[in-house]
Coordinates of C-alpha atoms in Angstrom, one line a residue:
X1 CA -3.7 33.5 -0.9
X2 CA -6.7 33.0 1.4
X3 CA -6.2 30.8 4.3
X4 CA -9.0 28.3 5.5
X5 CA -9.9 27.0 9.1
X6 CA -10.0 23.5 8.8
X7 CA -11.8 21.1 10.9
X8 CA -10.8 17.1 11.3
X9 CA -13.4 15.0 12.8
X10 CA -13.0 12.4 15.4
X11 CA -13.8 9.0 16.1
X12 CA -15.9 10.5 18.9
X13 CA -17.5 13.2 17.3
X14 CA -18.9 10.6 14.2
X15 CA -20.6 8.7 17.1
X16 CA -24.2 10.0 17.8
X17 CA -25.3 11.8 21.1
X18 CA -26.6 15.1 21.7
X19 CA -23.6 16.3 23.5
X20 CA -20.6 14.2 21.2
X21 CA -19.9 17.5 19.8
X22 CA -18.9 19.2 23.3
X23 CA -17.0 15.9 23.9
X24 CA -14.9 16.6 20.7
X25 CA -13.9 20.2 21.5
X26 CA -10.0 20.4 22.7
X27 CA -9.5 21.8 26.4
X28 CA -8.9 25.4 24.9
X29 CA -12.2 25.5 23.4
X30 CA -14.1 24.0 26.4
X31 CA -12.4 26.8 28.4
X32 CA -13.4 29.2 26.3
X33 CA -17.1 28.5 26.1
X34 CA -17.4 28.0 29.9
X35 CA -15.6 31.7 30.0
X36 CA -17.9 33.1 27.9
X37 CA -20.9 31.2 28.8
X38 CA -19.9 32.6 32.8
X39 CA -19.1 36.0 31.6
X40 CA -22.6 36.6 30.2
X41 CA -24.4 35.3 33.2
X42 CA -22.7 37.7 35.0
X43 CA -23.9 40.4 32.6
X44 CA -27.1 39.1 32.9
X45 CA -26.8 39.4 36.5
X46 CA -26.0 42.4 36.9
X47 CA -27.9 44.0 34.2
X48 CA -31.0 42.4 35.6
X49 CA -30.3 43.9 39.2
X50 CA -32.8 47.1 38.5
X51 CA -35.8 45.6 37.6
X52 CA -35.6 44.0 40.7
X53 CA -35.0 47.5 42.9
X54 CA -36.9 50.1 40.9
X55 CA -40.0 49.6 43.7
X56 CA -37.5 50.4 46.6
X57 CA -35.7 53.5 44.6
X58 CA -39.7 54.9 44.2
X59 CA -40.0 54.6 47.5
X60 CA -36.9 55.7 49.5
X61 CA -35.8 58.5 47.1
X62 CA -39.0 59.5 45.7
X63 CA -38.5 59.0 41.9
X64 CA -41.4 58.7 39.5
X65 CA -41.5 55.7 37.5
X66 CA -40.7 57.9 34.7
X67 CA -37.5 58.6 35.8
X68 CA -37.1 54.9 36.7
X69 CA -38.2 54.0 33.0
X70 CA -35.3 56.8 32.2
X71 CA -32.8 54.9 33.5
X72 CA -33.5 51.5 31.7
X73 CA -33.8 53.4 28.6
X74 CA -30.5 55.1 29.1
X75 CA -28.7 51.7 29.9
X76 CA -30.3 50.1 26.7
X77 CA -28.9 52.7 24.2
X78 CA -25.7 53.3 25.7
X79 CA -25.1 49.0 25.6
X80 CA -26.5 49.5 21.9
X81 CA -23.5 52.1 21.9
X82 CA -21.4 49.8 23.6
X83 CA -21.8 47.0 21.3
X84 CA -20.5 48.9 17.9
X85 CA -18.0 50.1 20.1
X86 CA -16.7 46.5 21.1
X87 CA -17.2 45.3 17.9
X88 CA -14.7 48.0 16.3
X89 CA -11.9 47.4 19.3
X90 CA -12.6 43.6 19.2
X91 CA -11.1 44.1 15.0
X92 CA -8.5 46.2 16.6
X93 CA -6.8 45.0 19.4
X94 CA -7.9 41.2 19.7
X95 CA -11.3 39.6 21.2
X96 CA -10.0 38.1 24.5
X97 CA -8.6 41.8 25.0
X98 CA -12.2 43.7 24.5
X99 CA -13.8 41.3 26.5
X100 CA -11.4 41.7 29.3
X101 CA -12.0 45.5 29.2
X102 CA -15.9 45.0 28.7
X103 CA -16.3 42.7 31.9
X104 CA -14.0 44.8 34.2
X105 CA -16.3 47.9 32.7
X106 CA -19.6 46.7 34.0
X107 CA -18.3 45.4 36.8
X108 CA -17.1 48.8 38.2
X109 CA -20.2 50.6 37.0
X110 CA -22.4 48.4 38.8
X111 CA -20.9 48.7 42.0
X112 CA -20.7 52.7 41.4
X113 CA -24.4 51.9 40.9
X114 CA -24.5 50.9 44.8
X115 CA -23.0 54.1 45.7
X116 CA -24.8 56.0 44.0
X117 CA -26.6 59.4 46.4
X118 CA -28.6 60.7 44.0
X119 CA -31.2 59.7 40.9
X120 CA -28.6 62.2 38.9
X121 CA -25.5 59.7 39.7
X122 CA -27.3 56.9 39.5
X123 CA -28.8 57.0 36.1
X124 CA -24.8 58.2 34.7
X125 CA -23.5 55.4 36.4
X126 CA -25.7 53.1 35.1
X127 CA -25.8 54.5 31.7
X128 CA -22.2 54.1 31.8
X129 CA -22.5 50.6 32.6
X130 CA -24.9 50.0 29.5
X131 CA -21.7 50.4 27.2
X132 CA -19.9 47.4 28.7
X133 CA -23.2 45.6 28.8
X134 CA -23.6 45.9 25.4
X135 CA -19.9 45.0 24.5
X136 CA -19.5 42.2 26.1
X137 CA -22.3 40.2 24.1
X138 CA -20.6 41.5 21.1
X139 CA -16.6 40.6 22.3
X140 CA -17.9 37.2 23.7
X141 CA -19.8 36.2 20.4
X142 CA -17.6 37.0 18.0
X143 CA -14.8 34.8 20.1
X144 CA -17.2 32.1 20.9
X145 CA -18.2 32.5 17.0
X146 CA -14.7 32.3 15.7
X147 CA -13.0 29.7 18.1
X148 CA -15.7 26.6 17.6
X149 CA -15.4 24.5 14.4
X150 CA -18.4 25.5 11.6
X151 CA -20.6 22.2 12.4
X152 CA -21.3 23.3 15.6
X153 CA -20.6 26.7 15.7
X154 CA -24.4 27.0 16.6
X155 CA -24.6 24.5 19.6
X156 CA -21.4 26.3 20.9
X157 CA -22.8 30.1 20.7
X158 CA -26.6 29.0 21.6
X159 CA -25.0 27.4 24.9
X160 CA -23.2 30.6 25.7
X161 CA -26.2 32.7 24.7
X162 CA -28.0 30.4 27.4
X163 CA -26.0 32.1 30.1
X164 CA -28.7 35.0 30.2
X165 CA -31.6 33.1 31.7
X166 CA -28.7 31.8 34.4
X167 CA -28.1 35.4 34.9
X168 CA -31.8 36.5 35.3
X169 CA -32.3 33.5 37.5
X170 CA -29.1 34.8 39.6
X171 CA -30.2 38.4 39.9
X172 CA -33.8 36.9 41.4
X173 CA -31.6 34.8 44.1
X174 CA -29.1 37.6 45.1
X175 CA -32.0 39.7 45.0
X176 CA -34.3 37.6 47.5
X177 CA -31.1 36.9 49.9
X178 CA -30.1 40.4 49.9
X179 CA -33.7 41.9 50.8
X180 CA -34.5 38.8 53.5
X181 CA -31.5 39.7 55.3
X182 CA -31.0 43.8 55.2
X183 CA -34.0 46.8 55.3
X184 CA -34.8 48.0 51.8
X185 CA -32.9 51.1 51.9
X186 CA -28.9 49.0 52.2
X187 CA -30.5 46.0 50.5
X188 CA -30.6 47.6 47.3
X189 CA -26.9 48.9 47.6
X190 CA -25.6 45.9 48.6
X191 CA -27.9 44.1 45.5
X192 CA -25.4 46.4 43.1
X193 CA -22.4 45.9 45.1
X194 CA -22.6 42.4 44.3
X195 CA -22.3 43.0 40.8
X196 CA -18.6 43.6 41.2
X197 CA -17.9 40.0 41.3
X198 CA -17.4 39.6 37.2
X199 CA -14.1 41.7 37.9
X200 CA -12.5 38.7 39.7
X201 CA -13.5 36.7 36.4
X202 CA -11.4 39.0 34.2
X203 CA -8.4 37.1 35.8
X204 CA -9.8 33.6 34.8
X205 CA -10.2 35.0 31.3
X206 CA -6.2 36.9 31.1
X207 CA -4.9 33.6 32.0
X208 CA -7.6 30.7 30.8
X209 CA -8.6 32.2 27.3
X210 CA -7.0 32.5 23.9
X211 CA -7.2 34.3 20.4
X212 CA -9.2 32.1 18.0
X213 CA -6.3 31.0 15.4
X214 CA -8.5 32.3 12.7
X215 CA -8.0 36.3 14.2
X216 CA -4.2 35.2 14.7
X217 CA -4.0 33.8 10.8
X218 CA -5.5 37.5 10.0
X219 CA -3.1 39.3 12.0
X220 CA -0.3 37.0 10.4
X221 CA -1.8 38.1 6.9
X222 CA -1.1 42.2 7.8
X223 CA 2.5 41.2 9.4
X224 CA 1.4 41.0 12.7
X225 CA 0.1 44.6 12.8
X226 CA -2.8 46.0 14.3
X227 CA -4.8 47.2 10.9
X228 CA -6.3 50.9 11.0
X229 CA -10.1 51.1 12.0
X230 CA -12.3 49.8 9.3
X231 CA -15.7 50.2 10.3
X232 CA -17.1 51.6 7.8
X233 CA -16.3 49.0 5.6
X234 CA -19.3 47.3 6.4
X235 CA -21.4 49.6 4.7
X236 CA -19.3 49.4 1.8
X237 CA -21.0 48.7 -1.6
X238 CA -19.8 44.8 -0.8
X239 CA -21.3 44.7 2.4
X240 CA -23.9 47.0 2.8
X241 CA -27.0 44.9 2.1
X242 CA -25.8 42.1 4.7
X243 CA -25.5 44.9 7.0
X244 CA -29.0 46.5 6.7
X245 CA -30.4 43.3 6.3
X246 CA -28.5 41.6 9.3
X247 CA -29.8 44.7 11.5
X248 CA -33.2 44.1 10.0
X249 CA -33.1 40.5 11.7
X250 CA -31.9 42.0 15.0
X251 CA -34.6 44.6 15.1
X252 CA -37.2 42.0 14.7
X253 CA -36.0 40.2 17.6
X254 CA -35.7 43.1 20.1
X255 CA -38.4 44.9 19.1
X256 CA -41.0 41.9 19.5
X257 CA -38.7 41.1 22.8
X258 CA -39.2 44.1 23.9
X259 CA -42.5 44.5 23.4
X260 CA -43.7 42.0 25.0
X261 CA -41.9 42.1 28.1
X262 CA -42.4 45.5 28.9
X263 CA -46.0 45.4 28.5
X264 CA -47.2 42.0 28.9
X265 CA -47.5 42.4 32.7
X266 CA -49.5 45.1 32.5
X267 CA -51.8 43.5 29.7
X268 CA -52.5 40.6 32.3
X269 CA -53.0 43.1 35.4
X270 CA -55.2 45.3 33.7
X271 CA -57.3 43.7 31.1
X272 CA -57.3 40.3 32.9
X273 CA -56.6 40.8 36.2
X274 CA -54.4 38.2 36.8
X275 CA -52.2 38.2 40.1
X276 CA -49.6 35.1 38.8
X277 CA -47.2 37.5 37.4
X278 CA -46.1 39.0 40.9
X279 CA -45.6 35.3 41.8
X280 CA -41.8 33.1 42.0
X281 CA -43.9 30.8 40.3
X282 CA -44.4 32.6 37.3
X283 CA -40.7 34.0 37.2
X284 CA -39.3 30.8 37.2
X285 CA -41.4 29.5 34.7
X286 CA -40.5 31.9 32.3
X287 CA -36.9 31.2 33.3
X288 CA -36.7 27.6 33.1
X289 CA -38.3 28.3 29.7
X290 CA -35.9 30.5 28.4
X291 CA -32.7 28.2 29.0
X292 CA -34.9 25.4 27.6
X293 CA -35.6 27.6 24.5
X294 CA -31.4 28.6 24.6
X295 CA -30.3 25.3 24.2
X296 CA -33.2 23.5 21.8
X297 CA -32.6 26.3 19.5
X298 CA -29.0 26.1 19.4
X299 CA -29.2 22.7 18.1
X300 CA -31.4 23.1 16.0
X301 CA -29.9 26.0 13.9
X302 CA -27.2 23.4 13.2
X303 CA -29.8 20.3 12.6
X304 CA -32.4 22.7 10.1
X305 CA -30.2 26.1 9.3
X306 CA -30.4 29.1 10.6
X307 CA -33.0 30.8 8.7
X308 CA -35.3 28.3 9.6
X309 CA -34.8 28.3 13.2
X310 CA -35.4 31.8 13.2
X311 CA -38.5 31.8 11.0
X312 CA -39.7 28.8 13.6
X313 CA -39.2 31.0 16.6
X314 CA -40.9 33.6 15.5
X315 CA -43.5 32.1 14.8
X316 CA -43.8 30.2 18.4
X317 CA -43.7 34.0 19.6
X318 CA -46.2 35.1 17.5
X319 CA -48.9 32.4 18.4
X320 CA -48.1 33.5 22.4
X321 CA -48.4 37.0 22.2
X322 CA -51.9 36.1 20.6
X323 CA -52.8 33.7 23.6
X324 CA -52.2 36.4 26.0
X325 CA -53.5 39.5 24.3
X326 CA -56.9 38.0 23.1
X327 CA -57.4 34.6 24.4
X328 CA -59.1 34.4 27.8
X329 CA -57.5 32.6 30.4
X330 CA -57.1 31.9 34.3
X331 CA -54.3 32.5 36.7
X332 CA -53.1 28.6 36.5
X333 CA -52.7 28.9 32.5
X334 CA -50.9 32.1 32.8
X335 CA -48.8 30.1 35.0
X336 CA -48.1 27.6 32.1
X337 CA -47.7 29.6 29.4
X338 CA -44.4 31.4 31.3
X339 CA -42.4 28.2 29.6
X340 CA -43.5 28.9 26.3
X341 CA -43.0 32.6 26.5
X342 CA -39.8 32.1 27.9
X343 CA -39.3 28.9 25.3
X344 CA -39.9 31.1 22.1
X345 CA -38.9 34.6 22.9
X346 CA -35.5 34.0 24.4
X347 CA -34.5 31.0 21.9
X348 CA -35.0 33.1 18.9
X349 CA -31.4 34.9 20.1
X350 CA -29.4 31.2 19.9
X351 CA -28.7 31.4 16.7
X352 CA -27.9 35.2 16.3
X353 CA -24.4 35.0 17.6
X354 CA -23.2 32.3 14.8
X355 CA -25.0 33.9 12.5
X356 CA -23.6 37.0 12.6
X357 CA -20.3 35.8 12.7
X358 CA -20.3 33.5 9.4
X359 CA -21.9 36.7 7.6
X360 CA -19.3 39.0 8.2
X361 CA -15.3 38.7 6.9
X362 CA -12.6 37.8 9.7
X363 CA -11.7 41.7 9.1
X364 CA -14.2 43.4 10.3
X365 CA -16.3 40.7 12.1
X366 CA -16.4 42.5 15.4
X367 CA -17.8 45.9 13.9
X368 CA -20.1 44.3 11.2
X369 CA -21.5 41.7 14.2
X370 CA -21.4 44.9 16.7
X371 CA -23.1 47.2 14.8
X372 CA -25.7 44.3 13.4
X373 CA -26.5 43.3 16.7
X374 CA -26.8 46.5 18.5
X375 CA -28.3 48.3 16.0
X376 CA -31.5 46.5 16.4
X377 CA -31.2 46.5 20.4
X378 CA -31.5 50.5 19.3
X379 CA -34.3 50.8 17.5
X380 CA -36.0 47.7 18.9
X381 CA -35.7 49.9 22.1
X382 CA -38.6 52.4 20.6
X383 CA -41.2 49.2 19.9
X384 CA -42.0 50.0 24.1
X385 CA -42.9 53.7 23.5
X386 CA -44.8 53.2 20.1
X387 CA -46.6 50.6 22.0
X388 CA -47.8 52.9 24.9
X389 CA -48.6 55.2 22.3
X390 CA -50.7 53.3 20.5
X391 CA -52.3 52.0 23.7
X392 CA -54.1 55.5 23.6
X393 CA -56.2 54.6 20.4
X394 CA -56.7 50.8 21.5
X395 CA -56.6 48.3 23.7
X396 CA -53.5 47.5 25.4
X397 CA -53.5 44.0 24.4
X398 CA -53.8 44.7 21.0
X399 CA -51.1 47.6 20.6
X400 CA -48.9 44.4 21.9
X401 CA -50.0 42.5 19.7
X402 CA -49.5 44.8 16.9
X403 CA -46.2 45.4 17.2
X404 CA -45.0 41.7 18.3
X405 CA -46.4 40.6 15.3
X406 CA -44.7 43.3 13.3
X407 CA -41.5 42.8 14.5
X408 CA -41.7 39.0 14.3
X409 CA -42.6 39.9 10.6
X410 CA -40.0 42.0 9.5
X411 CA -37.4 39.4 10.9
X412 CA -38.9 36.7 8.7
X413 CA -38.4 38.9 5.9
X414 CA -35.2 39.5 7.0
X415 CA -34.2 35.8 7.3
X416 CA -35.9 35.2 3.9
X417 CA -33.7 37.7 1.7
X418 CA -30.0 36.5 4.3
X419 CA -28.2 33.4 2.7
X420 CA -28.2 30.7 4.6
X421 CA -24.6 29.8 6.6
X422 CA -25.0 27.1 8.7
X423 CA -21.7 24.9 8.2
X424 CA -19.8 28.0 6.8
X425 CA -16.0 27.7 7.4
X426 CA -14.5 31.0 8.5
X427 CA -11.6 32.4 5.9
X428 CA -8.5 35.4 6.4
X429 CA -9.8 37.9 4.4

């Protein structure tokens, strides 16, 4: 017979207030967030750490800025790698377990990365890296996902999500310290160096953070036995639509992501040129706006659903790419559309995590919300290129546009043709 989380509310959680759900969570949950929510900053940080030196590896080794483009692209497939990877160990062996192994992984790599004497060992070492990048997201979700009760399941995963503008705003910090104090050419080692500090928080996570009781119910069903790989059951005949679809979502998200953030700069510098974007200013605009965007989307994918939130979201990011790539504008509005940007384009992930997770069985959550997830960080990769490709036979601005508003499109479709789960309890399977 199936088994059923169940959920008993209390006196506290009826009352109203934005945070009464938080209030209500036992001390095991609230550690558990605050674990994950810390453990993707620290992804965030480090992953964020190159944008921040490719200038000073152009400089003091001599790259081109195709090789530099080389090595984000490497790290974005290999975490899209990662991801399905994490996904199909998290089913396996646990979800506290994979995310151990995940946040000691990019942990190491990164401060390999600050070793690094050549482009050659650099772009392995960070390629390597991209895999435990990418697996954490996917072994953090899935736990966060699992662990939460189903009315707020969204609030919960959105918060942890938020951890990625705290990240970002990290790497900037580390960044400025570490160049204000040391010349360029150890500044940049030490920036990476840094980045080993998410090892120390594997220790917090052995001893703080616990299977959900929904993946110890499942391991209970199978006698306690690790069950054989079953990834490809999620592109069994009973699963193979939410999977395509699911990706569909993702690829929407990234790709528009993406697209816009690559290019976007170089829209402004070159068909406006506009000077704001080389500002703190503008940085932390954008910034502010993403956590902003993190947390109002995370409640309200439990207040409206989750198909609506995403369908709002992408719309919010369609109606900025269109005010920077044809509306003319001055170097103070640029400076205050960074919170919308940030507001629309990051929020539209809140809701992914939960999402995935109530759409896939407790068997094979981790690969179904792995490869979901990842899949579209993979293809949504490509939406750069075809951009710049484009950008050949048109304006700049408009290739952007293009192919922000096609990606936004396809995930409305996407969300149109998914059920809705918002409120979904989470069963053994």
């Amino acid at each position: 017979m199936d088994s059923q989380s169940q959920v008993i509310d209390t006196p506290r959680q009826k009352r109203a207030g934005g945070f009464s759900w938080y209030r209500a969570l036992s001390g095991t949950e609230r550690r558990t967030l605050w674990s994950c929510k810390a453990g993707y900053a620290l992804d965030a940080m480090d992953t964020q750490f190159l944008s921040f030196v490719i200038p000073t590896l152009v400089a003091t080794w001599g790259i081109s800025l195709r090789d530099a483009g080389l090595i984000g692209t490497a790290t974005l497939l290999s975490s899209a790698l990662g991801g399905w990877l994490a996904g199909i160990l998290a089913d396996r062996f646990g979800r506290v377990r994979t995310l151990q192994i995940t946040v000691l992984w990019f942990a190491v790599f990164t401060l390999l990365c600050g070793l690094a004497q050549t482009f050659q060992q650099l772009l392995v070492f960070r390629t390597l890296m991209g895999l435990g990048f990418g697996g954490e997201w996917t072994a953090g979700a899935v736990l966060m996902g699992e662990i939460i009760r189903a009315k707020d399941r969204g609030k919960a995963v959105g918060l942890v999500q938020a951890g990625w503008a705290i990240g970002w705003g990290a790497s900037a910090l580390v960044y400025a310290l570490m160049f204000t104090l040391l010349p360029a050419a150890l500044a940049w080692r030490a920036l990476f160096v840094v980045g080993v500090l998410p090892a120390l928080f594997v220790v917090m996570i052995r001893r703080f953070v616990a299977e959900p009781e929904i993946f110890k119910a499942q391991r209970r069903h199978t006698d306690g036995q690790p069950q054989p790989v079953r990834f490809l059951e999620i592109f069994s005949p009973r699963l193979l639509s939410t999977t395509l679809r699911a990706s569909l979502l993702t690829t929407g998200a990234m790709g528009g992501y993406y697209a816009i953030t690559t290019w976007l700069p170089t829209v402004l510098n070159q068909e406006h040129h506009l000077t704001v974007l080389g500002t703190s200013g503008y940085l932390a605009s954008v910034i502010i706006g993403s956590y902003i965007g993190y947390l109002i989307s995370a409640a309200l994918c439990d207040r409206i659903g989750r198909k609506k939130n995403f369908i709002l979201f992408a719309a919010g990011s369609m109606i900025i790419v269109l005010a920077y790539t044809r509306i003319p504008v001055s170097d103070s509005v640029m400076l205050l559309l960074g919170f919308p940007l940030g507001f629309f384009a990051s929020g539209i992930f809140s809701g992914m995590g939960a999402f995935l997770t109530e759409l896939f069985p407790t068997s094979v959550r981790g690969s179904g919300q792995g490869f979901s997830y990842n899949a579209g960080r993979a293809i949504g990769a490509l939406f750069p290129f075809l951009t710049g490709a484009v950008s050949k036979t048109m304006p700049i601005g408009h290739a952007v546009g293009l192919f922000a508003a096609t990606a936004y499109g396809v995930l409305i479709v996407a969300a149109l043709t998914l059920p809705e789960t918002c409120g979904k309890e989470l069963h053994v399977a």
